[in-house]
Amino acid sequence: MPKRSDIQSILILGAGPIVIGQACEFDYSGAQACKALRAEGYRVVLVNSNPATIMTDPETADATYIEPVTWRIVERVIARERPDALLPTMGGQTALNCALDLAKHGVLERYGVELIGASREAIDKAEDRELFKQAMTRIGLASARSAIAHSLEEARQVQAGIGYPVIIRPSFTLAGSGGGIAYNEDEFLEICKRGLEASPTRELLIEESLIGWKEFEMEVVRDRKDNCIIVCAIENLDPMGVHTGDSITVAPAQTLTDKEYQIMRNASIAVLREIGVDTGGSNVQFAINPADGRMIVIEMNPRVSRSSALASKATGFPIAKIAAKLAVGYTLDELKN
């Protein structure tokens, strides 16, 4: 399937300032995407607030705006540049949240800008903890025992049914910021207050603790014809309890049996299909209990992640470059690495 000719100009959102949890790996993916799309003849407009990146170099994009990655600022850029499409999957959580805000406030519809790489529905389904859990249940995959809370009172009720220790995860935050593990009521209330403030939707996922379980990730790429490839399986040497972005990781996975790998492979592809990521790369995370082999899905990122940068370097497969080309209509069989 040839590249799309109905779009000429594409807006790419960067990851914003370097903070703990997101830094040069999103610069790597954004710069790759800009180069790949310009090579295909598209006009690329970039918004990123960090001037100390490769992607903001003058030759990377056709037009570069060193501005905050917030929906109001990006709306002004859209009004001026009038791009045909927006690619939000190269700038981490910051870019995804900004794209969702643009959609919610009617900006994309008002200026006729199409979301490519990931639809609003797919982003919502993957990032909203409750919707994601329901989606996993529909396809027969287990997830940690958990429930959603929107207030301290609701959080207390959920915790009573699960017991201690519990993990608190705010929705729509990067690298689990605002969340944590609580072993008693004081810690629980403190983390819940912090998490409710950190989540833009004031939503918390309270779930059973998986500390000590083995953690694995699958880097999956899918095209619009439903061709899927597993770029690689990544194993976290640190057990659950250390965030995957901070953990020492090894590619390929070292301690998976072939049967476990095949189960995980099939589950990863099923997750992408259910969430609705039609084009591009995604990262699916699993936990396995070493005591009894129970496997659960932790989460998935419908975007290029920190692990994607590692997978690209470890395998020589440029995930961000390929994902950008898939977003404009190519299929995997047409793209040579």
mmCIF file of C-alpha atoms in Angstrom:
data_model
loop_
_atom_site.group_PDB
_atom_site.id
_atom_site.type_symbol
_atom_site.label_atom_id
_atom_site.label_comp_id
_atom_site.label_asym_id
_atom_site.label_seq_id
_atom_site.Cartn_x
_atom_site.Cartn_y
_atom_site.Cartn_z
ATOM 1 C CA MET A 1 0.000 0.000 0.000
ATOM 2 C CA PRO A 2 1.710 3.253 -1.093
ATOM 3 C CA LYS A 3 2.092 6.262 1.176
ATOM 4 C CA ARG A 4 -0.907 8.552 1.603
ATOM 5 C CA SER A 5 -1.174 11.403 -0.893
ATOM 6 C CA ASP A 6 -4.109 13.132 0.842
ATOM 7 C CA ILE A 7 -1.832 14.628 3.513
ATOM 8 C CA GLN A 8 1.053 16.985 2.758
ATOM 9 C CA SER A 9 1.968 18.461 6.122
ATOM 10 C CA ILE A 10 2.442 16.634 9.454
ATOM 11 C CA LEU A 11 2.763 18.103 12.952
ATOM 12 C CA ILE A 12 5.008 16.175 15.374
ATOM 13 C CA LEU A 13 4.912 16.830 19.128
ATOM 14 C CA GLY A 14 8.099 16.480 21.156
ATOM 15 C CA ALA A 15 8.420 15.350 24.768
ATOM 16 C CA GLY A 16 9.116 18.769 26.248
ATOM 17 C CA PRO A 17 11.767 19.388 28.910
ATOM 18 C CA ILE A 18 14.095 16.673 30.143
ATOM 19 C CA VAL A 19 12.654 15.409 33.434
ATOM 20 C CA ILE A 20 13.131 12.237 35.438
ATOM 21 C CA GLY A 21 11.293 9.647 33.361
ATOM 22 C CA GLN A 22 11.680 11.133 29.900
ATOM 23 C CA ALA A 23 14.721 12.482 28.167
ATOM 24 C CA CYS A 24 16.882 11.723 25.168
ATOM 25 C CA GLU A 25 15.079 8.509 24.109
ATOM 26 C CA PHE A 26 12.135 10.609 22.886
ATOM 27 C CA ASP A 27 14.533 12.988 21.154
ATOM 28 C CA TYR A 28 15.906 9.908 19.382
ATOM 29 C CA SER A 29 12.454 8.773 18.241
ATOM 30 C CA GLY A 30 11.265 12.272 17.290
ATOM 31 C CA ALA A 31 14.373 13.029 15.229
ATOM 32 C CA GLN A 32 14.051 9.648 13.448
ATOM 33 C CA ALA A 33 10.396 10.337 12.640
ATOM 34 C CA CYS A 34 11.110 13.854 11.308
ATOM 35 C CA LYS A 35 13.848 12.569 8.996
ATOM 36 C CA ALA A 36 11.763 9.610 7.789
ATOM 37 C CA LEU A 37 8.721 11.757 6.952
ATOM 38 C CA ARG A 38 10.742 14.488 5.238
ATOM 39 C CA ALA A 39 12.470 11.821 3.144
ATOM 40 C CA GLU A 40 8.983 10.768 1.988
ATOM 41 C CA GLY A 41 8.251 14.318 0.813
ATOM 42 C CA TYR A 42 6.019 15.506 3.673
ATOM 43 C CA ARG A 43 6.355 18.946 5.232
ATOM 44 C CA VAL A 44 7.150 18.420 8.923
ATOM 45 C CA VAL A 45 6.230 20.935 11.638
ATOM 46 C CA LEU A 46 7.710 20.301 15.091
ATOM 47 C CA VAL A 47 6.689 21.637 18.506
ATOM 48 C CA ASN A 48 9.087 20.983 21.391
ATOM 49 C CA SER A 49 10.051 23.166 24.333
ATOM 50 C CA ASN A 50 13.591 21.847 24.725
ATOM 51 C CA PRO A 51 16.173 23.651 22.546
ATOM 52 C CA ALA A 52 18.950 21.271 23.672
ATOM 53 C CA THR A 53 17.705 18.404 21.494
ATOM 54 C CA ILE A 54 18.654 17.047 18.092
ATOM 55 C CA MET A 55 15.056 17.233 16.866
ATOM 56 C CA THR A 56 14.999 21.025 17.332
ATOM 57 C CA ASP A 57 18.086 21.490 15.118
ATOM 58 C CA PRO A 58 17.147 23.727 12.148
ATOM 59 C CA GLU A 59 17.675 20.977 9.555
ATOM 60 C CA THR A 60 15.532 18.313 11.290
ATOM 61 C CA ALA A 61 12.061 19.741 10.531
ATOM 62 C CA ASP A 62 10.729 22.239 7.980
ATOM 63 C CA ALA A 63 9.330 24.478 10.729
ATOM 64 C CA THR A 64 10.331 24.260 14.389
ATOM 65 C CA TYR A 65 8.525 25.918 17.301
ATOM 66 C CA ILE A 66 10.391 25.950 20.618
ATOM 67 C CA GLU A 67 7.244 26.351 22.699
ATOM 68 C CA PRO A 68 5.597 24.506 25.635
ATOM 69 C CA VAL A 69 3.829 21.300 24.569
ATOM 70 C CA THR A 70 0.394 22.355 25.840
ATOM 71 C CA TRP A 71 -2.853 22.306 23.896
ATOM 72 C CA ARG A 72 -3.358 26.101 23.870
ATOM 73 C CA ILE A 73 0.116 26.767 22.455
ATOM 74 C CA VAL A 74 -0.160 23.906 19.955
ATOM 75 C CA GLU A 75 -3.554 25.260 18.847
ATOM 76 C CA ARG A 76 -1.839 28.527 17.857
ATOM 77 C CA VAL A 77 0.768 26.580 15.886
ATOM 78 C CA ILE A 78 -2.004 24.600 14.143
ATOM 79 C CA ALA A 79 -3.852 27.834 13.293
ATOM 80 C CA ARG A 80 -0.695 29.239 11.737
ATOM 81 C CA GLU A 81 0.731 26.165 9.977
ATOM 82 C CA ARG A 82 -2.520 24.336 9.118
ATOM 83 C CA PRO A 83 -1.052 20.779 9.160
ATOM 84 C CA ASP A 84 -3.134 17.942 7.684
ATOM 85 C CA ALA A 85 -2.180 15.417 10.374
ATOM 86 C CA LEU A 86 -0.806 15.159 13.908
ATOM 87 C CA LEU A 87 1.617 12.386 14.942
ATOM 88 C CA PRO A 88 1.588 12.257 18.781
ATOM 89 C CA THR A 89 3.312 8.905 19.388
ATOM 90 C CA MET A 90 6.933 10.143 19.257
ATOM 91 C CA GLY A 91 6.912 12.465 22.265
ATOM 92 C CA GLY A 92 6.122 10.167 25.155
ATOM 93 C CA GLN A 93 3.328 10.816 27.644
ATOM 94 C CA THR A 94 3.552 14.606 27.234
ATOM 95 C CA ALA A 95 2.689 14.429 23.527
ATOM 96 C CA LEU A 96 -0.095 11.858 24.017
ATOM 97 C CA ASN A 97 -1.756 13.929 26.749
ATOM 98 C CA CYS A 98 -1.471 17.084 24.620
ATOM 99 C CA ALA A 99 -3.052 15.291 21.631
ATOM 100 C CA LEU A 100 -5.941 14.112 23.828
ATOM 101 C CA ASP A 101 -6.453 17.674 25.119
ATOM 102 C CA LEU A 102 -6.503 19.001 21.535
ATOM 103 C CA ALA A 103 -9.139 16.398 20.630
ATOM 104 C CA LYS A 104 -11.246 17.050 23.756
ATOM 105 C CA HIS A 105 -11.271 20.815 23.180
ATOM 106 C CA GLY A 106 -12.338 20.387 19.558
ATOM 107 C CA VAL A 107 -9.129 21.867 18.110
ATOM 108 C CA LEU A 108 -8.391 18.959 15.757
ATOM 109 C CA GLU A 109 -11.950 18.957 14.440
ATOM 110 C CA ARG A 110 -12.030 22.737 14.061
ATOM 111 C CA TYR A 111 -8.903 22.824 11.899
ATOM 112 C CA GLY A 112 -9.469 19.480 10.151
ATOM 113 C CA VAL A 113 -6.357 17.818 11.597
ATOM 114 C CA GLU A 114 -6.267 14.009 11.567
ATOM 115 C CA LEU A 115 -4.618 11.998 14.356
ATOM 116 C CA ILE A 116 -2.240 9.453 12.800
ATOM 117 C CA GLY A 117 -0.196 6.734 14.501
ATOM 118 C CA ALA A 118 -2.796 6.255 17.243
ATOM 119 C CA SER A 119 -6.470 7.188 17.377
ATOM 120 C CA ARG A 120 -8.054 9.058 20.279
ATOM 121 C CA GLU A 121 -10.018 5.906 21.166
ATOM 122 C CA ALA A 122 -6.858 3.754 21.241
ATOM 123 C CA ILE A 123 -4.990 6.252 23.441
ATOM 124 C CA ASP A 124 -7.954 6.463 25.838
ATOM 125 C CA LYS A 125 -8.351 2.691 25.989
ATOM 126 C CA ALA A 126 -4.675 2.092 26.713
ATOM 127 C CA GLU A 127 -4.115 4.966 29.140
ATOM 128 C CA ASP A 128 -7.373 4.833 31.121
ATOM 129 C CA ARG A 129 -6.734 2.102 33.706
ATOM 130 C CA GLU A 130 -10.371 0.996 33.988
ATOM 131 C CA LEU A 131 -10.975 0.831 30.205
ATOM 132 C CA PHE A 132 -7.715 -1.100 29.790
ATOM 133 C CA LYS A 133 -8.663 -3.640 32.448
ATOM 134 C CA GLN A 134 -12.076 -4.175 30.809
ATOM 135 C CA ALA A 135 -10.374 -4.637 27.424
ATOM 136 C CA MET A 136 -7.998 -7.275 28.830
ATOM 137 C CA THR A 137 -10.925 -9.146 30.417
ATOM 138 C CA ARG A 138 -12.716 -9.174 27.043
ATOM 139 C CA ILE A 139 -9.791 -10.956 25.354
ATOM 140 C CA GLY A 140 -9.283 -13.396 28.220
ATOM 141 C CA LEU A 141 -6.045 -11.965 29.630
ATOM 142 C CA ALA A 142 -5.543 -11.667 33.373
ATOM 143 C CA SER A 143 -4.630 -8.420 35.069
ATOM 144 C CA ALA A 144 -3.809 -7.656 38.692
ATOM 145 C CA ARG A 145 -6.745 -7.587 41.137
ATOM 146 C CA SER A 146 -7.637 -3.934 41.238
ATOM 147 C CA ALA A 147 -10.299 -1.236 41.173
ATOM 148 C CA ILE A 148 -10.576 2.432 40.301
ATOM 149 C CA ALA A 149 -10.978 5.244 42.832
ATOM 150 C CA HIS A 150 -11.680 8.943 42.305
ATOM 151 C CA SER A 151 -11.493 10.035 45.942
ATOM 152 C CA LEU A 152 -9.813 9.076 49.219
ATOM 153 C CA GLU A 153 -13.031 7.453 50.454
ATOM 154 C CA GLU A 154 -13.328 5.251 47.348
ATOM 155 C CA ALA A 155 -9.622 4.382 47.613
ATOM 156 C CA ARG A 156 -10.103 3.202 51.222
ATOM 157 C CA GLN A 157 -12.991 0.932 50.192
ATOM 158 C CA VAL A 158 -10.934 -0.628 47.380
ATOM 159 C CA GLN A 159 -7.940 -1.206 49.659
ATOM 160 C CA ALA A 160 -10.129 -2.974 52.212
ATOM 161 C CA GLY A 161 -10.989 -5.603 49.605
ATOM 162 C CA ILE A 162 -7.379 -6.145 48.471
ATOM 163 C CA GLY A 163 -5.338 -5.834 51.684
ATOM 164 C CA TYR A 164 -1.733 -4.607 52.086
ATOM 165 C CA PRO A 165 0.659 -4.062 50.394
ATOM 166 C CA VAL A 166 -1.091 -2.266 47.516
ATOM 167 C CA ILE A 167 0.184 -0.333 44.507
ATOM 168 C CA ILE A 168 -1.373 3.034 43.692
ATOM 169 C CA ARG A 169 -1.170 4.103 40.022
ATOM 170 C CA PRO A 170 -2.560 7.470 38.865
ATOM 171 C CA SER A 171 -4.007 7.529 35.316
ATOM 172 C CA PHE A 172 -2.392 9.543 32.492
ATOM 173 C CA THR A 173 0.956 10.152 34.222
ATOM 174 C CA LEU A 174 4.485 9.420 33.034
ATOM 175 C CA ALA A 175 6.689 6.773 34.644
ATOM 176 C CA GLY A 176 4.185 6.205 37.433
ATOM 177 C CA SER A 177 4.718 9.694 38.873
ATOM 178 C CA GLY A 178 2.464 10.360 41.842
ATOM 179 C CA GLY A 179 2.042 6.649 42.536
ATOM 180 C CA GLY A 180 3.768 4.231 44.872
ATOM 181 C CA ILE A 181 3.542 1.174 47.104
ATOM 182 C CA ALA A 182 1.778 1.382 50.468
ATOM 183 C CA TYR A 183 2.390 -1.043 53.338
ATOM 184 C CA ASN A 184 0.141 0.671 55.895
ATOM 185 C CA GLU A 185 -2.677 3.216 56.150
ATOM 186 C CA ASP A 186 -0.479 6.303 56.645
ATOM 187 C CA GLU A 187 1.551 5.558 53.518
ATOM 188 C CA PHE A 188 -1.634 4.675 51.640
ATOM 189 C CA LEU A 189 -3.392 7.980 52.369
ATOM 190 C CA GLU A 190 -0.275 10.031 51.609
ATOM 191 C CA ILE A 191 0.284 8.354 48.203
ATOM 192 C CA CYS A 192 -3.422 8.570 47.301
ATOM 193 C CA LYS A 193 -3.483 12.334 47.975
ATOM 194 C CA ARG A 194 -0.350 12.782 45.859
ATOM 195 C CA GLY A 195 -1.733 10.560 43.092
ATOM 196 C CA LEU A 196 -5.085 12.364 42.868
ATOM 197 C CA GLU A 197 -3.207 15.657 42.415
ATOM 198 C CA ALA A 198 -0.857 14.160 39.775
ATOM 199 C CA SER A 199 -3.593 12.593 37.631
ATOM 200 C CA PRO A 200 -5.236 15.027 35.181
ATOM 201 C CA THR A 201 -8.447 12.961 35.464
ATOM 202 C CA ARG A 202 -8.193 12.565 39.293
ATOM 203 C CA GLU A 203 -8.285 8.805 38.855
ATOM 204 C CA LEU A 204 -6.307 6.153 40.740
ATOM 205 C CA LEU A 205 -5.887 2.453 40.096
ATOM 206 C CA ILE A 206 -5.484 0.571 43.394
ATOM 207 C CA GLU A 207 -4.098 -2.902 42.723
ATOM 208 C CA GLU A 208 -2.574 -5.916 44.438
ATOM 209 C CA SER A 209 1.182 -5.751 44.931
ATOM 210 C CA LEU A 210 3.257 -7.699 42.403
ATOM 211 C CA ILE A 211 6.572 -7.001 44.111
ATOM 212 C CA GLY A 212 9.097 -9.753 43.433
ATOM 213 C CA TRP A 213 7.404 -10.971 40.238
ATOM 214 C CA LYS A 214 9.473 -11.170 37.048
ATOM 215 C CA GLU A 215 8.791 -8.397 34.527
ATOM 216 C CA PHE A 216 8.936 -8.671 30.740
ATOM 217 C CA GLU A 217 8.175 -6.347 27.846
ATOM 218 C CA MET A 218 7.326 -7.034 24.234
ATOM 219 C CA GLU A 219 8.036 -4.445 21.554
ATOM 220 C CA VAL A 220 5.372 -4.946 18.887
ATOM 221 C CA VAL A 221 4.914 -3.218 15.527
ATOM 222 C CA ARG A 222 1.639 -3.444 13.588
ATOM 223 C CA ASP A 223 0.451 -2.083 10.238
ATOM 224 C CA ARG A 224 -2.992 -1.275 8.810
ATOM 225 C CA LYS A 225 -3.175 -4.700 7.099
ATOM 226 C CA ASP A 226 -2.834 -6.382 10.544
ATOM 227 C CA ASN A 227 0.711 -7.632 9.924
ATOM 228 C CA CYS A 228 2.439 -7.790 13.311
ATOM 229 C CA ILE A 229 6.051 -8.358 14.268
ATOM 230 C CA ILE A 230 7.643 -8.748 17.678
ATOM 231 C CA VAL A 231 10.806 -6.666 17.464
ATOM 232 C CA CYS A 232 12.138 -8.191 20.661
ATOM 233 C CA ALA A 233 11.315 -9.453 24.131
ATOM 234 C CA ILE A 234 12.944 -7.504 26.954
ATOM 235 C CA GLU A 235 13.529 -8.879 30.443
ATOM 236 C CA ASN A 236 13.879 -6.662 33.498
ATOM 237 C CA LEU A 237 16.706 -7.921 35.708
ATOM 238 C CA ASP A 238 15.177 -5.993 38.598
ATOM 239 C CA PRO A 239 11.909 -7.580 39.763
ATOM 240 C CA MET A 240 8.541 -5.799 39.895
ATOM 241 C CA GLY A 241 8.702 -2.843 42.258
ATOM 242 C CA VAL A 242 11.407 -1.072 40.245
ATOM 243 C CA HIS A 243 9.854 0.970 37.410
ATOM 244 C CA THR A 244 10.646 -0.607 34.055
ATOM 245 C CA GLY A 245 12.190 2.639 32.785
ATOM 246 C CA ASP A 246 14.630 2.644 35.722
ATOM 247 C CA SER A 247 15.321 -1.088 35.761
ATOM 248 C CA ILE A 248 18.357 -2.821 34.261
ATOM 249 C CA THR A 249 16.948 -4.602 31.215
ATOM 250 C CA VAL A 250 18.253 -7.223 28.811
ATOM 251 C CA ALA A 251 17.207 -7.937 25.232
ATOM 252 C CA PRO A 252 16.447 -10.648 24.283
ATOM 253 C CA ALA A 253 14.689 -12.054 27.399
ATOM 254 C CA GLN A 254 16.899 -14.574 29.201
ATOM 255 C CA THR A 255 14.690 -16.751 31.400
ATOM 256 C CA LEU A 256 11.544 -17.299 29.301
ATOM 257 C CA THR A 257 10.792 -20.816 28.123
ATOM 258 C CA ASP A 258 9.725 -21.069 24.482
ATOM 259 C CA LYS A 259 6.168 -21.863 25.605
ATOM 260 C CA GLU A 260 6.032 -18.755 27.838
ATOM 261 C CA TYR A 261 7.456 -16.630 25.023
ATOM 262 C CA GLN A 262 4.841 -17.855 22.526
ATOM 263 C CA ILE A 263 2.014 -17.215 25.026
ATOM 264 C CA MET A 264 3.358 -13.697 25.600
ATOM 265 C CA ARG A 265 3.818 -13.111 21.871
ATOM 266 C CA ASN A 266 0.220 -14.098 21.081
ATOM 267 C CA ALA A 267 -1.073 -12.057 24.030
ATOM 268 C CA SER A 268 0.855 -8.947 22.873
ATOM 269 C CA ILE A 269 -0.649 -9.088 19.392
ATOM 270 C CA ALA A 270 -4.130 -9.653 20.876
ATOM 271 C CA VAL A 271 -3.631 -6.570 23.090
ATOM 272 C CA LEU A 272 -2.736 -4.348 20.101
ATOM 273 C CA ARG A 273 -5.776 -5.568 18.165
ATOM 274 C CA GLU A 274 -8.146 -5.034 21.085
ATOM 275 C CA ILE A 275 -6.818 -1.572 21.971
ATOM 276 C CA GLY A 276 -6.958 -0.596 18.305
ATOM 277 C CA VAL A 277 -3.371 0.442 17.565
ATOM 278 C CA ASP A 278 -3.570 0.106 13.781
ATOM 279 C CA THR A 279 -0.159 1.474 12.864
ATOM 280 C CA GLY A 280 3.155 1.841 14.623
ATOM 281 C CA GLY A 281 5.011 0.505 17.606
ATOM 282 C CA SER A 282 3.669 -0.335 21.037
ATOM 283 C CA ASN A 283 5.143 -1.666 24.220
ATOM 284 C CA VAL A 284 3.251 -4.355 26.202
ATOM 285 C CA GLN A 285 4.382 -5.204 29.743
ATOM 286 C CA PHE A 286 3.832 -8.514 31.529
ATOM 287 C CA ALA A 287 4.493 -9.877 35.014
ATOM 288 C CA ILE A 288 5.061 -13.557 35.827
ATOM 289 C CA ASN A 289 4.876 -14.949 39.355
ATOM 290 C CA PRO A 290 8.016 -17.126 39.690
ATOM 291 C CA ALA A 291 6.269 -19.247 42.348
ATOM 292 C CA ASP A 292 3.377 -20.531 40.216
ATOM 293 C CA GLY A 293 3.894 -19.147 36.685
ATOM 294 C CA ARG A 294 0.754 -16.952 36.761
ATOM 295 C CA MET A 295 1.034 -14.346 33.994
ATOM 296 C CA ILE A 296 -0.739 -11.000 33.942
ATOM 297 C CA VAL A 297 -0.710 -7.953 31.670
ATOM 298 C CA ILE A 298 0.545 -4.861 33.506
ATOM 299 C CA GLU A 299 -0.034 -2.186 30.861
ATOM 300 C CA MET A 300 0.629 -1.165 27.281
ATOM 301 C CA ASN A 301 1.920 2.076 25.796
ATOM 302 C CA PRO A 302 0.360 2.951 22.404
ATOM 303 C CA ARG A 303 3.485 4.908 21.511
ATOM 304 C CA VAL A 304 7.243 4.739 21.233
ATOM 305 C CA SER A 305 8.555 4.247 24.781
ATOM 306 C CA ARG A 306 11.871 4.263 26.611
ATOM 307 C CA SER A 307 12.107 0.534 25.942
ATOM 308 C CA SER A 308 11.645 1.137 22.197
ATOM 309 C CA ALA A 309 14.925 3.071 22.122
ATOM 310 C CA LEU A 310 16.685 0.134 23.805
ATOM 311 C CA ALA A 311 15.026 -2.377 21.457
ATOM 312 C CA SER A 312 16.061 -0.314 18.414
ATOM 313 C CA LYS A 313 19.683 -0.213 19.544
ATOM 314 C CA ALA A 314 19.764 -3.870 20.629
ATOM 315 C CA THR A 315 18.233 -5.279 17.431
ATOM 316 C CA GLY A 316 19.145 -2.713 14.764
ATOM 317 C CA PHE A 317 15.435 -2.306 13.931
ATOM 318 C CA PRO A 318 14.598 1.454 13.861
ATOM 319 C CA ILE A 319 11.164 1.314 15.530
ATOM 320 C CA ALA A 320 10.443 5.075 15.426
ATOM 321 C CA LYS A 321 11.417 5.392 11.763
ATOM 322 C CA ILE A 322 9.282 2.396 10.762
ATOM 323 C CA ALA A 323 6.361 3.561 12.965
ATOM 324 C CA ALA A 324 6.401 6.991 11.283
ATOM 325 C CA LYS A 325 6.240 5.399 7.819
ATOM 326 C CA LEU A 326 3.453 3.021 8.885
ATOM 327 C CA ALA A 327 1.465 6.037 10.127
ATOM 328 C CA VAL A 328 1.406 7.501 6.596
ATOM 329 C CA GLY A 329 0.086 4.371 4.927
ATOM 330 C CA TYR A 330 2.961 1.984 4.258
ATOM 331 C CA THR A 331 2.726 -1.688 5.258
ATOM 332 C CA LEU A 332 5.493 -3.742 6.849
ATOM 333 C CA ASP A 333 6.150 -5.828 3.724
ATOM 334 C CA GLU A 334 6.993 -2.618 1.801
ATOM 335 C CA LEU A 335 9.560 -1.363 4.305
ATOM 336 C CA LYS A 336 13.051 -2.794 4.207
ATOM 337 C CA ASN A 337 15.217 -2.359 7.267
#
